[in-house]
Structures are given as C-alpha cells and as structure tokens.
mmCIF file of C-alpha atoms and ligand atoms in Angstrom:
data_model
loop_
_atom_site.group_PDB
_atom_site.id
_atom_site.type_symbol
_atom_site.label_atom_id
_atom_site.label_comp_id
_atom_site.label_asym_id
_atom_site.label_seq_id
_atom_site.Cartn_x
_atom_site.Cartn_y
_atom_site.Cartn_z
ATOM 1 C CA UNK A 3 0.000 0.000 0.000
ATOM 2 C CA UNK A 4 1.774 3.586 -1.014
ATOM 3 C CA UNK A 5 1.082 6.725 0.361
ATOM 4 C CA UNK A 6 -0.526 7.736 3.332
ATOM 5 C CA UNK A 7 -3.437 8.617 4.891
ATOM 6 C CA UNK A 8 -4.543 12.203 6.071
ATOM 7 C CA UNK A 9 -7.392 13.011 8.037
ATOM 8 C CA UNK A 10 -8.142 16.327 8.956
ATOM 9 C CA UNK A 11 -10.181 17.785 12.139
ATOM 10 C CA UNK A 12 -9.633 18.843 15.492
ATOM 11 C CA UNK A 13 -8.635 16.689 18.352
ATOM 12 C CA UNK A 14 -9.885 17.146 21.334
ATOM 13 C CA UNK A 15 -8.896 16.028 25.054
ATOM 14 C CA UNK A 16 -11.687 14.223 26.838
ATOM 15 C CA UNK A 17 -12.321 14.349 30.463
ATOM 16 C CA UNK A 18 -13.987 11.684 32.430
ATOM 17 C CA UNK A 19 -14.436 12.343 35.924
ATOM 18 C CA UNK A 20 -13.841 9.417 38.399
ATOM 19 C CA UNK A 21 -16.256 9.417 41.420
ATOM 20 C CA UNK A 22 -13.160 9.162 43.460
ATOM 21 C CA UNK A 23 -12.244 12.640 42.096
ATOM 22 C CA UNK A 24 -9.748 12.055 40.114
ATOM 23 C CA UNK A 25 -10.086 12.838 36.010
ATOM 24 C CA UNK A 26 -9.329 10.165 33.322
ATOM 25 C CA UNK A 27 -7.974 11.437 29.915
ATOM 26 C CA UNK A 28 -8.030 10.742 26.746
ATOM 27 C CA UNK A 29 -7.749 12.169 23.166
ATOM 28 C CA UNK A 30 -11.102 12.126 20.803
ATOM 29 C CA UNK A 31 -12.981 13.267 18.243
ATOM 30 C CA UNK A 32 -14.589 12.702 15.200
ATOM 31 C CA UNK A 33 -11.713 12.470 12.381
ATOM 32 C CA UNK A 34 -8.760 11.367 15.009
ATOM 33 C CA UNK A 35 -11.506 8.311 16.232
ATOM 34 C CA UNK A 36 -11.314 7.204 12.002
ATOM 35 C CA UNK A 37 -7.484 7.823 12.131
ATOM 36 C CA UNK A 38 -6.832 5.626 15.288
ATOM 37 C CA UNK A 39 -9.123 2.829 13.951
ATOM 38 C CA UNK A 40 -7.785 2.828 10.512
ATOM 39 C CA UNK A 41 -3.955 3.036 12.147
ATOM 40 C CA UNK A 42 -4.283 -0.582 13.674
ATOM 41 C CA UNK A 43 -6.628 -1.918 11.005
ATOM 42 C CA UNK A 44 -3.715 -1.122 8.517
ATOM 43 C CA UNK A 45 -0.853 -0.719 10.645
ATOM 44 C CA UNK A 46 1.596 -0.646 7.361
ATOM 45 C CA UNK A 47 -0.555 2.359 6.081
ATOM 46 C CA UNK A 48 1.031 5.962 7.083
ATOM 47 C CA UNK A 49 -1.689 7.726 8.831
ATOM 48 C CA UNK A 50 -0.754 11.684 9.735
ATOM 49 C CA UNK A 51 -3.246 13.494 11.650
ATOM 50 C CA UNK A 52 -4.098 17.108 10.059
ATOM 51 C CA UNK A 53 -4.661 19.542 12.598
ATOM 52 C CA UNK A 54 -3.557 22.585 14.685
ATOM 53 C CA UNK A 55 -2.665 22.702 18.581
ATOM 54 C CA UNK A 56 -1.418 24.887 20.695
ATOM 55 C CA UNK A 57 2.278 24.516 22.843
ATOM 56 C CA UNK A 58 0.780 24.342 26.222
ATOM 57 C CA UNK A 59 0.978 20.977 28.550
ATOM 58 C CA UNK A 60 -2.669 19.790 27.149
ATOM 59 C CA UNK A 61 -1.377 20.144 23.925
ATOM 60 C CA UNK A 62 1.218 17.944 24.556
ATOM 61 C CA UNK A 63 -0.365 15.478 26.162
ATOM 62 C CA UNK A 64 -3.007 14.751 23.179
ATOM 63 C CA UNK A 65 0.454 14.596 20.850
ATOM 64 C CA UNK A 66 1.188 11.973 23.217
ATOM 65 C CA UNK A 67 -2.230 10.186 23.252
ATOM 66 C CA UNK A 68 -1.536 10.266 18.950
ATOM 67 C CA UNK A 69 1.680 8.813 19.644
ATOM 68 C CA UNK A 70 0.864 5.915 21.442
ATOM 69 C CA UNK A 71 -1.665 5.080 18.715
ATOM 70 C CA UNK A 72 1.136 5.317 15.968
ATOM 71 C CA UNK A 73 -0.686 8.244 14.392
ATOM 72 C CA UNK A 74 2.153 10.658 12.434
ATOM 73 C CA UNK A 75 1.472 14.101 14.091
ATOM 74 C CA UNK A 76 3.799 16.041 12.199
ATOM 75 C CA UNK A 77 1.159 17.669 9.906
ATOM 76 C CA UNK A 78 0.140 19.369 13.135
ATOM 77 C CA UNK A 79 0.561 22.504 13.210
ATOM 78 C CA UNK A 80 1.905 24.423 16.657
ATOM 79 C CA UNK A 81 0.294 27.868 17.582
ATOM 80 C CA UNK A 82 2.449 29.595 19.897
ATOM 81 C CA UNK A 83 0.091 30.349 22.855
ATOM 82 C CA UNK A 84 -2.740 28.411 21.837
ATOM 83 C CA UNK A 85 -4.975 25.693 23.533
ATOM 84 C CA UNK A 86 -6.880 22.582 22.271
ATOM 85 C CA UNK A 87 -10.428 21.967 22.857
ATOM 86 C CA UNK A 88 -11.582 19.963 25.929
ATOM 87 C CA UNK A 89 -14.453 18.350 26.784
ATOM 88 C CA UNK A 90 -16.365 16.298 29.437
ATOM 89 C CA UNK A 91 -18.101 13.495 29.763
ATOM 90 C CA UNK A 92 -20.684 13.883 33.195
ATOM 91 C CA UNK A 93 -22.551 11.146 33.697
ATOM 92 C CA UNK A 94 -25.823 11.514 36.598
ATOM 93 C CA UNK A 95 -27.510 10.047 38.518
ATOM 94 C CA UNK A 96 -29.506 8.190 36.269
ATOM 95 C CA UNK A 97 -26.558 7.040 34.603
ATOM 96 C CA UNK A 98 -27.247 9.519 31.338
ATOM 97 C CA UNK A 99 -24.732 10.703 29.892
ATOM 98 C CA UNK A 100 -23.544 14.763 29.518
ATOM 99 C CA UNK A 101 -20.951 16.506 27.347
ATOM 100 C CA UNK A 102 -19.840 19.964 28.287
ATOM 101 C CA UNK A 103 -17.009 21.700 25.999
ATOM 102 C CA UNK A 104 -14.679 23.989 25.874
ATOM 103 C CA UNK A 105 -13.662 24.218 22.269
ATOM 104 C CA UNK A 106 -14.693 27.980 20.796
ATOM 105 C CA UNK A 107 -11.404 29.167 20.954
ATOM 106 C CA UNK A 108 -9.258 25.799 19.689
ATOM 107 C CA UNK A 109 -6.348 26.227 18.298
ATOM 108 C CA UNK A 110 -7.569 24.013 15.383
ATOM 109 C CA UNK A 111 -9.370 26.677 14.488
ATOM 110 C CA UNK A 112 -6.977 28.400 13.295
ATOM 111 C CA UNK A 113 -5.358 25.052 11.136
ATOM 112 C CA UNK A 114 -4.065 26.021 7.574
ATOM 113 C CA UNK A 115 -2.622 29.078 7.834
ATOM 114 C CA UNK A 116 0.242 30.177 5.111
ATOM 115 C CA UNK A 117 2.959 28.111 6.437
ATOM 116 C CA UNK A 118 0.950 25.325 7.001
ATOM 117 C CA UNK A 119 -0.910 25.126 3.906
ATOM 118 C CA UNK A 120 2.085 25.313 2.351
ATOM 119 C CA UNK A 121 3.659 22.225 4.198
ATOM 120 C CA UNK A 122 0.263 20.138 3.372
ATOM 121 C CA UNK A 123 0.609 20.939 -0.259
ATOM 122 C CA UNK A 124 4.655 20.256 -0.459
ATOM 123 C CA UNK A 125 3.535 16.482 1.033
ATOM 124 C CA UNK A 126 0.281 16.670 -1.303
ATOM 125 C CA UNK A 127 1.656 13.883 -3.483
ATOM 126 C CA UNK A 128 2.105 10.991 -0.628
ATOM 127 C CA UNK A 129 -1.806 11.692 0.043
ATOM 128 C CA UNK A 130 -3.390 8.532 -0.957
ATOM 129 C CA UNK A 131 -7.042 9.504 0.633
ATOM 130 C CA UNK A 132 -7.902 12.476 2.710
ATOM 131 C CA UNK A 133 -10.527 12.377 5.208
ATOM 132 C CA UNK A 134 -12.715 15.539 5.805
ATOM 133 C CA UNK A 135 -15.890 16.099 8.140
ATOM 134 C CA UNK A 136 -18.484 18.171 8.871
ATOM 135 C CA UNK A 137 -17.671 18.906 11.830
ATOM 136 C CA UNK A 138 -13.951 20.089 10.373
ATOM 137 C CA UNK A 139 -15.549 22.272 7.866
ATOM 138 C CA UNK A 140 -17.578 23.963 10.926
ATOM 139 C CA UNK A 141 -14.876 25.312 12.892
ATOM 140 C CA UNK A 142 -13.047 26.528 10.206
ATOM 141 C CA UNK A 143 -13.732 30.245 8.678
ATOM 142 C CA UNK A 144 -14.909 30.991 5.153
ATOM 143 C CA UNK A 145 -10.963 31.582 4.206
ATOM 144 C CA UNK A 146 -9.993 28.142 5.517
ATOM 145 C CA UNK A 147 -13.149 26.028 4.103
ATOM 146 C CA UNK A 148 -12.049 27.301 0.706
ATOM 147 C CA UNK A 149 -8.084 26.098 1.182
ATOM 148 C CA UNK A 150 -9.323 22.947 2.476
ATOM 149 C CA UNK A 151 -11.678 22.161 -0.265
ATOM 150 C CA UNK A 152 -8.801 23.338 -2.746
ATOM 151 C CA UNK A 153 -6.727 21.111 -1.438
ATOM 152 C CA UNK A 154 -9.144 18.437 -1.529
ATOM 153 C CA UNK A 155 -9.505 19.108 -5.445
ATOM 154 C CA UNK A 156 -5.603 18.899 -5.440
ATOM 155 C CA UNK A 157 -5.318 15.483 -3.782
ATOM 156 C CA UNK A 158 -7.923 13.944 -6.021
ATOM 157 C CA UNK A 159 -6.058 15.691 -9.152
ATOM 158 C CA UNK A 160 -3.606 14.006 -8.163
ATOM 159 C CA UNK A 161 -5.292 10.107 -7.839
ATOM 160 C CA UNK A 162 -6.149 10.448 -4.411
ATOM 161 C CA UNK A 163 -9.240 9.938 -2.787
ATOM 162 C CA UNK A 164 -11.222 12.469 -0.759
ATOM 163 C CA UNK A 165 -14.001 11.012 2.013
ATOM 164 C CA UNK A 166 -15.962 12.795 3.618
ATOM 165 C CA UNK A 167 -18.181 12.126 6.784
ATOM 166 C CA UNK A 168 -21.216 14.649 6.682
ATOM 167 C CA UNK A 169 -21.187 15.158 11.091
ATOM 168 C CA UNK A 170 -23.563 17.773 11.323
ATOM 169 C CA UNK A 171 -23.412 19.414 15.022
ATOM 170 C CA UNK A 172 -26.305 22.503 15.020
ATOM 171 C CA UNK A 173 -24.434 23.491 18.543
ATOM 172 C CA UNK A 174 -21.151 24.383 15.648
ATOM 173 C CA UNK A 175 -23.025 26.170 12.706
ATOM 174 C CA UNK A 176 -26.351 27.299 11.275
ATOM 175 C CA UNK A 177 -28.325 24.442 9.137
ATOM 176 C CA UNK A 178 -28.296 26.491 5.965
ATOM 177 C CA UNK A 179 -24.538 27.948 6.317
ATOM 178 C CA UNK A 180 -23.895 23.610 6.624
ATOM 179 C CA UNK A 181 -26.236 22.698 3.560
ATOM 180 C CA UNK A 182 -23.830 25.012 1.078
ATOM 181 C CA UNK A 183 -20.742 24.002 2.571
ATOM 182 C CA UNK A 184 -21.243 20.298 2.821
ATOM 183 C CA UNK A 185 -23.220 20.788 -0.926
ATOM 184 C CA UNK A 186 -19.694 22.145 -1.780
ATOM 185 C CA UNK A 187 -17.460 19.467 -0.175
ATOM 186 C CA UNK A 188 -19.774 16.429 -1.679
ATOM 187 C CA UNK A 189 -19.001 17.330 -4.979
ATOM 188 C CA UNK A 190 -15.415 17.471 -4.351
ATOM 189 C CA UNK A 191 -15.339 13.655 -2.114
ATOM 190 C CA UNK A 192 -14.696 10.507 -3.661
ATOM 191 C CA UNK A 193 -16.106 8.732 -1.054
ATOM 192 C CA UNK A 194 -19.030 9.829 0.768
ATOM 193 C CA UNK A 195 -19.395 8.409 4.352
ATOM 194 C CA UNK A 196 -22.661 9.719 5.250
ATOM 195 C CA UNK A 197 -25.332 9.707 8.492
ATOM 196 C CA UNK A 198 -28.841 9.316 7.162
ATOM 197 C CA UNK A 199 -29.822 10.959 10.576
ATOM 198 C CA UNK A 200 -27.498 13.653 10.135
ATOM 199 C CA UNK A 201 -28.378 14.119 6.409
ATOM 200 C CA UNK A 202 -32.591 13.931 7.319
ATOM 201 C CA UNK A 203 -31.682 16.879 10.139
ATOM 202 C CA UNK A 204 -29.645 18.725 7.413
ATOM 203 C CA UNK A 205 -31.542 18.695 4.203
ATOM 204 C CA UNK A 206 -35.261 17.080 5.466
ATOM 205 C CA UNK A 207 -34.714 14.036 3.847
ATOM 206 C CA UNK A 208 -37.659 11.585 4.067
ATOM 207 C CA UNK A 209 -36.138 8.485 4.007
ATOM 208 C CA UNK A 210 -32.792 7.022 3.468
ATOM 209 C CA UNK A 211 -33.442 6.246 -0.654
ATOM 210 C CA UNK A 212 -34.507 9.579 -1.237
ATOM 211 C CA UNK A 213 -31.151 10.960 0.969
ATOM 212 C CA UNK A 214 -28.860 8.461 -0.772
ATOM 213 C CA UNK A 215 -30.067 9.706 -4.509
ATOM 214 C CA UNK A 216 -29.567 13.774 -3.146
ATOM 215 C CA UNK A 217 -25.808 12.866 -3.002
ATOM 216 C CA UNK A 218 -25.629 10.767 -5.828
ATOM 217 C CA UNK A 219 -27.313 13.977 -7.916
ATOM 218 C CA UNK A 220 -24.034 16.006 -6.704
ATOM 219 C CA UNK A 221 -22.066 13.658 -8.909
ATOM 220 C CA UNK A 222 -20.495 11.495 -5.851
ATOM 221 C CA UNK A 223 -18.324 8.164 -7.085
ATOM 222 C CA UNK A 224 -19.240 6.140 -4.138
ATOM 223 C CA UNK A 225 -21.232 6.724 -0.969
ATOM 224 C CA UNK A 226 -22.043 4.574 2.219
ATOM 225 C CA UNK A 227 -25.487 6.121 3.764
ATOM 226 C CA UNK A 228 -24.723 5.002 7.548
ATOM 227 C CA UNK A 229 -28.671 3.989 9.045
ATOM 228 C CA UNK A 230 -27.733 2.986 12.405
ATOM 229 C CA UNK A 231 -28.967 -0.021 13.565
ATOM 230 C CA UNK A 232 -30.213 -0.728 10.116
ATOM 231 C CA UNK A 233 -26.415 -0.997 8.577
ATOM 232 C CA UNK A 234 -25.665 1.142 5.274
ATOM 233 C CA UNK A 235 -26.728 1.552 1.984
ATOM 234 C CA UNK A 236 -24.516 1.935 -0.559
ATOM 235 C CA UNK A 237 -24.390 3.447 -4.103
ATOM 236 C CA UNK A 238 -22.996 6.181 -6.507
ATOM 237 C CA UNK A 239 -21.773 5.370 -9.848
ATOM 238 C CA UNK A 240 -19.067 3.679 -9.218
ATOM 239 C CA UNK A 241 -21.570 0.702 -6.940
ATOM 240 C CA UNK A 242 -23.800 1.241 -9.921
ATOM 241 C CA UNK A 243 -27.173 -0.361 -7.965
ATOM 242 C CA UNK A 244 -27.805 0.691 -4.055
ATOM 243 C CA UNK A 245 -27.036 -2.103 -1.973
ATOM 244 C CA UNK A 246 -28.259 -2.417 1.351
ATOM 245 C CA UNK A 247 -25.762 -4.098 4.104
ATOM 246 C CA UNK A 248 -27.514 -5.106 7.169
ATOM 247 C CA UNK A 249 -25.364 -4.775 10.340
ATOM 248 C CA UNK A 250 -24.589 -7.361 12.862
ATOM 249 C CA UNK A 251 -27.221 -7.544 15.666
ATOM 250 C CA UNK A 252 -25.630 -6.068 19.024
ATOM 251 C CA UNK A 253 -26.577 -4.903 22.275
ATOM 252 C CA UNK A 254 -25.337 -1.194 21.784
ATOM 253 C CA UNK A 255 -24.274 0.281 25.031
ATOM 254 C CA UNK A 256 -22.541 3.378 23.795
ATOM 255 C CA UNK A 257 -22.959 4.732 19.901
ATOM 256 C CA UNK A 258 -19.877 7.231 20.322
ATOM 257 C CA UNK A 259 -17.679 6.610 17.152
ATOM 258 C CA UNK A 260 -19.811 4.193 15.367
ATOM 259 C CA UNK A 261 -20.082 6.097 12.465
ATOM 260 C CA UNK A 262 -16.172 7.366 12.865
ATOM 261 C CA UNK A 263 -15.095 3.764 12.727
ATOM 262 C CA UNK A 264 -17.129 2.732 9.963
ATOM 263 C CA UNK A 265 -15.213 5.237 8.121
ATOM 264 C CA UNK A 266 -12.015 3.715 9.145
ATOM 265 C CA UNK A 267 -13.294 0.099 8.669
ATOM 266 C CA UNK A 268 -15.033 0.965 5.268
ATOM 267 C CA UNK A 269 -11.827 2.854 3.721
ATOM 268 C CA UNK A 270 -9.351 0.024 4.785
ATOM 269 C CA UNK A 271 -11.053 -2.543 3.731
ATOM 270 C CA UNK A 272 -11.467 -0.254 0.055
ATOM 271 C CA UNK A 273 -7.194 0.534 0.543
ATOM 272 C CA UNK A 274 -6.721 -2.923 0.322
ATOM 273 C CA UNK A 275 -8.960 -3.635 -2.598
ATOM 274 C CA UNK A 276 -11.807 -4.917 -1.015
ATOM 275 C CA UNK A 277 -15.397 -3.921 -3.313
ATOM 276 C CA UNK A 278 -17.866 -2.008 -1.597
ATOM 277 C CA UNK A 279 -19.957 -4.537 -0.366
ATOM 278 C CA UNK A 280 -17.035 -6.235 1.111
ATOM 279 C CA UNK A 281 -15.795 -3.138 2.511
ATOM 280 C CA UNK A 282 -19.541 -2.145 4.062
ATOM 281 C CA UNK A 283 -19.755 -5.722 5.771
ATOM 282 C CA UNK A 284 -16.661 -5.429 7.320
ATOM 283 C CA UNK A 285 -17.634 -1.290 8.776
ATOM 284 C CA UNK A 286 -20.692 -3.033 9.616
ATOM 285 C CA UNK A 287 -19.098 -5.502 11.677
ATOM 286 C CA UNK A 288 -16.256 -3.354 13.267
ATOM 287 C CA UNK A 289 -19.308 -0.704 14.292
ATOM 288 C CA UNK A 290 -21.096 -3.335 15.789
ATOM 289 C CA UNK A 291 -18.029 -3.939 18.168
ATOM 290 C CA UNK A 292 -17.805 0.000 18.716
ATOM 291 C CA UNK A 293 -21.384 0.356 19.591
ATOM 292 C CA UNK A 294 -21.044 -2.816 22.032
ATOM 293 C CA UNK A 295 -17.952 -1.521 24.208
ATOM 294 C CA UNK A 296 -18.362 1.949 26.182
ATOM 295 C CA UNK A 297 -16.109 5.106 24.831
ATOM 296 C CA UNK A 298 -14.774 6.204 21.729
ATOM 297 C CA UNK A 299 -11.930 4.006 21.761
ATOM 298 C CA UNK A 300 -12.639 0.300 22.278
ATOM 299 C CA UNK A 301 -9.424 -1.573 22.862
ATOM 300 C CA UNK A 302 -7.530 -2.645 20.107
ATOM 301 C CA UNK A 303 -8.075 -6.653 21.088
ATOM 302 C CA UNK A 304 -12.107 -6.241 21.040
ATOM 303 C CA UNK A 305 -11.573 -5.288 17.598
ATOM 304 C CA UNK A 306 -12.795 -7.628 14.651
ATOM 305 C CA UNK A 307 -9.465 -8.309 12.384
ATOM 306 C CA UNK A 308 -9.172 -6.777 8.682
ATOM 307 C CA UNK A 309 -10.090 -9.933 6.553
ATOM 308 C CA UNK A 310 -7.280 -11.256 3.966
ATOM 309 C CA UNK A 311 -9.199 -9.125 1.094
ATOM 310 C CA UNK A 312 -7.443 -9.585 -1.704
ATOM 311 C CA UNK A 313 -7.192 -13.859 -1.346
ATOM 312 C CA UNK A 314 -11.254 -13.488 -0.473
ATOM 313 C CA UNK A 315 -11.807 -11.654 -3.911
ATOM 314 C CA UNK A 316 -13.324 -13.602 -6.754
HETATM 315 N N1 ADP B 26 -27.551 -0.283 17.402
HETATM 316 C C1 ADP B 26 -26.652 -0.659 16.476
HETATM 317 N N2 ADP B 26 -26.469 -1.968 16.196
HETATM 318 C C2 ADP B 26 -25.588 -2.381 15.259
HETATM 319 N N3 ADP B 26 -24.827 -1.528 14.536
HETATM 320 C C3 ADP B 26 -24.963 -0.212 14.771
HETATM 321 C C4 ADP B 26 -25.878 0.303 15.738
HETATM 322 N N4 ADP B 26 -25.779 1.658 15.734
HETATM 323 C C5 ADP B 26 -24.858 1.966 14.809
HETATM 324 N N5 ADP B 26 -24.369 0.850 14.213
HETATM 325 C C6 ADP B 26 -23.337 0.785 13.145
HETATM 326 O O1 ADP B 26 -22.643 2.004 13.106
HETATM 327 C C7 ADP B 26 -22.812 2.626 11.828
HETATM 328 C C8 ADP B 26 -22.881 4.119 12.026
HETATM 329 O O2 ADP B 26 -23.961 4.446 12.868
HETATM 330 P P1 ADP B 26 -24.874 5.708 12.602
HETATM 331 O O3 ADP B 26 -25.652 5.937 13.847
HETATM 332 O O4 ADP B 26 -25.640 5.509 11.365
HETATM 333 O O5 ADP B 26 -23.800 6.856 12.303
HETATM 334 P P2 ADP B 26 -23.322 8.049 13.247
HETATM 335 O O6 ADP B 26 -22.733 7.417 14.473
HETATM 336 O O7 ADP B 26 -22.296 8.748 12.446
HETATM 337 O O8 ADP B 26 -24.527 8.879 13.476
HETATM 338 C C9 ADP B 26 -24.047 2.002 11.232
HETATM 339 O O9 ADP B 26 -24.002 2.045 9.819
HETATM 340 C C10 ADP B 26 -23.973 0.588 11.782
HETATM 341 O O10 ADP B 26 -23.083 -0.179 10.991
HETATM 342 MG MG1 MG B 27 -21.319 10.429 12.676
#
C-alpha cells in the first residue's frame, strides 16, 4: 500500500471524571476516532493526523495520546500560545450521559494558515485519501473552508481519494450555512461516508433512498449512507445499484464513534482492494463492536481483524 493517509479535524482532550475525584484522559474526536481505527486496522498504512494545537501541557499530552496510537502528528501545526479543545463526559444520577465543551477558541481553528498550507501541499503527493468532516468544515472560517476544499480538489487531481463524513453538530453552525458548505465538499469527495440521521436533520430528507439519490445527484463516485442499527446503503456510480448491508445484531451500550469507525473500517477494507460490499460488511461488523464496548476508543483486542481481502476476492 503507497502513500498515506490524512485526516483532517480537530482533536480534542476528553475528560472523564472518576467518582473518586480524580479525572481520566483521553484524546477524541470525530476524524482522530477514524485515524486511530484505521492506524491498527492497517498498521503498514502511514496515517498523519491534520490539525492545529497549541504549545501548552494539554497540547502535549493529546500529541502523546496520537503517539501511542502510531498516528504521524507532524502535519500538526503548533500555535504559539494556543490551547486545544476539551471536553467532558458527566454522567448523573440516572446514569445519562452529559458533554460539556470547551472548544470555541481551539487552536484548530486556526489550522491552515500560510505556512501550514504550504507544508500540506509540499507532502500533497504521498496523500493517498484524505478524510474531511463536517464537523472540520464547521470550525473553520470561510478563508480556511475554501483552502481545504482546494486542497481536496488537489489530492484527487492528483489520484487520491477524498471522504468525507457529513457530522452535522447545530451546537457548531447554522443548518443552511452547513447545507452550502457540505453541498460544496460532496461534490469534491470521492467517497461519501454519510449519516442518514445527520443528512434527514440537514436537508429534510424523508427516508434514506430519497437521501442516498440527493448525493448521488451532486455527482459522488461512491457513498455509504450510515442507518444505524439498520447498517448502510450503498451506491454512486461507481456501486452502480444501491445495496443495502444489514449490520450485525448487538446490544449497543454506547454509539460514540460508530459512524467514525465505519469510516475507518469501510476505507481500509477499500485501501486494500476490497469492493464495496465487502468493505460495508466489514464497517458493519467493526461498528457493531464499537457500539457494544463503552467510549470512543474500544481496545484494540475487542476489535474484529481486517479480513485477507485480496485472497477473499473472486
Ligand atoms: N444499534 C446498532 N447496532 C448495530 N450496529 C450499529 C448500531 N448503531 C450503529 N451501528 C453501526 O454504526 C454505523 C454508524 O452508525 P450511525 O448511527 O448511522 O452513524 P453516526 O454514528 O455517524 O450517526 C451504522 O451504519 C452501523 O453499521
Ligand atoms: Mg457520525
């Protein structure tokens, strides 16, 4: 496998409070969960990290979190003075869950500035796929949405491939400042690794057909509508029928990440040459596992392995 993967996003640190008072941590969030899980699915693939932190000791510590995950963080950029997002996970009395964050001033935000952009596009040719979110187009400004999709349009000039997860968060941006954005991003991905519930909140989608055909009309390759409990449906040109792949039958405790590592179980299984339906299956069943375990992060032995793809193909 040449080349590496990118995926770009902010990382955040997550809290958990212990009832003994201390404070578990850990590093999270949409587009580093993909880049861990796709790290020890494909532990021979490259995988840099695209972000921005800042040179403080919280900073350092998520660098240190990417480390121990083997994730390259050298595409991160360092803002003199700045912080990274936090967040934390409160859970009550009743045993529900609460986030609270502390992310409006992230360095991240401020990713892809001159020096930076320039870096990304002197290492442009080792991208093999990039992965973009919604939730990475949101806390970027108008300025840095455009670089990002440009660069986007260079990668796939180049043979790459571009995915995209849609991750719409109302708490990050208006609906209809999303709609254009993500509009404009779709027709730039390869690889569209979408939430039907996200897309229904987003665009009013009736039902997951109807949302699978609006991104197919924006000229997408290949796209993997992500229904929950009811697996994916695939299509786009390049699937040429939509396919629906049921998913495994679990008792979900915790749906953190289950769409983040169907990305990352959907795109290695497609990096090693696996077809769609092949790859789908297997982000199915990795998912499953997610949704089974509590946290973002199951541990790498609860994991299902990548199957030997290219002996299984016919
Ligand atoms: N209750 C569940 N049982 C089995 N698989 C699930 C369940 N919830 C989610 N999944 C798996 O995780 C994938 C992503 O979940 P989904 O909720 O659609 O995306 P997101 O987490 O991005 O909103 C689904 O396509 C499915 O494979
Ligand atoms: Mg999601």
């Amino acid at each position: 496998m040449n080349g590496a993967f990118w995926s770009v996003g902010e990382c955040m640190l997550e809290l958990r409070p212990q009832s003994n008072g201390t404070i578990i941590h850990a590093a999270a969030g949409d587009s580093y969960n993909t880049a861990v899980y796709l790290k020890r699915l494909a532990p021979a693939l490259p995988v840099r990290y695209v972000s921005a932190l800042g040179d403080d000791a919280m900073s350092i510590l998520i660098r240190k979190h990417m480390r121990a995950e083997r994730i390259d963080d050298s595409l991160v950029e360092t803002r003199p003075g700045g912080t990274p997002g936090l967040y934390a996970i409160e859970t009550d009395a009743n045993g529900e869950r609460r986030f609270a964050y502390w992310r409006a001033q992230s360095a991240a935000r401020s990713m892809l500035a001159a020096a930076h952009l320039s870096q990304l596009e002197a290492g442009l040719a080792q991208c093999r796929a990039l992965l973009l979110t919604g939730i990475t187009l949101a806390i970027l400004d108008d300025g840095r949405r455009t670089a990002l999709l440009a660069l986007a349009e260079k990668v796939r000039a180049a043979g790459g491939w571009v995915a995209l997860d849609n991750n719409y968060r109302s708490a990050l941006w208006d609906a209809a400042t999303a709609a254009q954005w993500m509009d404009r991003a779709t027709r730039a991905c390869t690889h569209a690794l979408f939430s039907f519930e996200d897309e229904a909140v987003l665009h009013g989608a009736g039902n997951s057909a109807q949302a699978l055909q609006r991104i197919e009309s924006l000229g997408v390759p290949e796209a993997a509508l992500k229904l929950g409990a009811g697996g994916c449906l695939l299509g786009g040109a390049a699937v040429r029928t939509t396919v629906h792949v049921p998913a495994p039958e679990v008792q979900a405790v915790d749906t953190t990440a289950a769409g983040d590592s169907f990305n990352a179980g959907y795109l290695a299984q497609r990096l090693a040459g696996a077809n769609a339906i092949r790859a789908a299956q297997f982000a199915c069943t990795l998912a499953a596992a997610v949704v089974g375990h509590h946290g973002a992060i199951i541990p790498a032995h609860a994991m299902p392995p990548l199957p030997d793809t290219l002996s299984a193909e016919p």
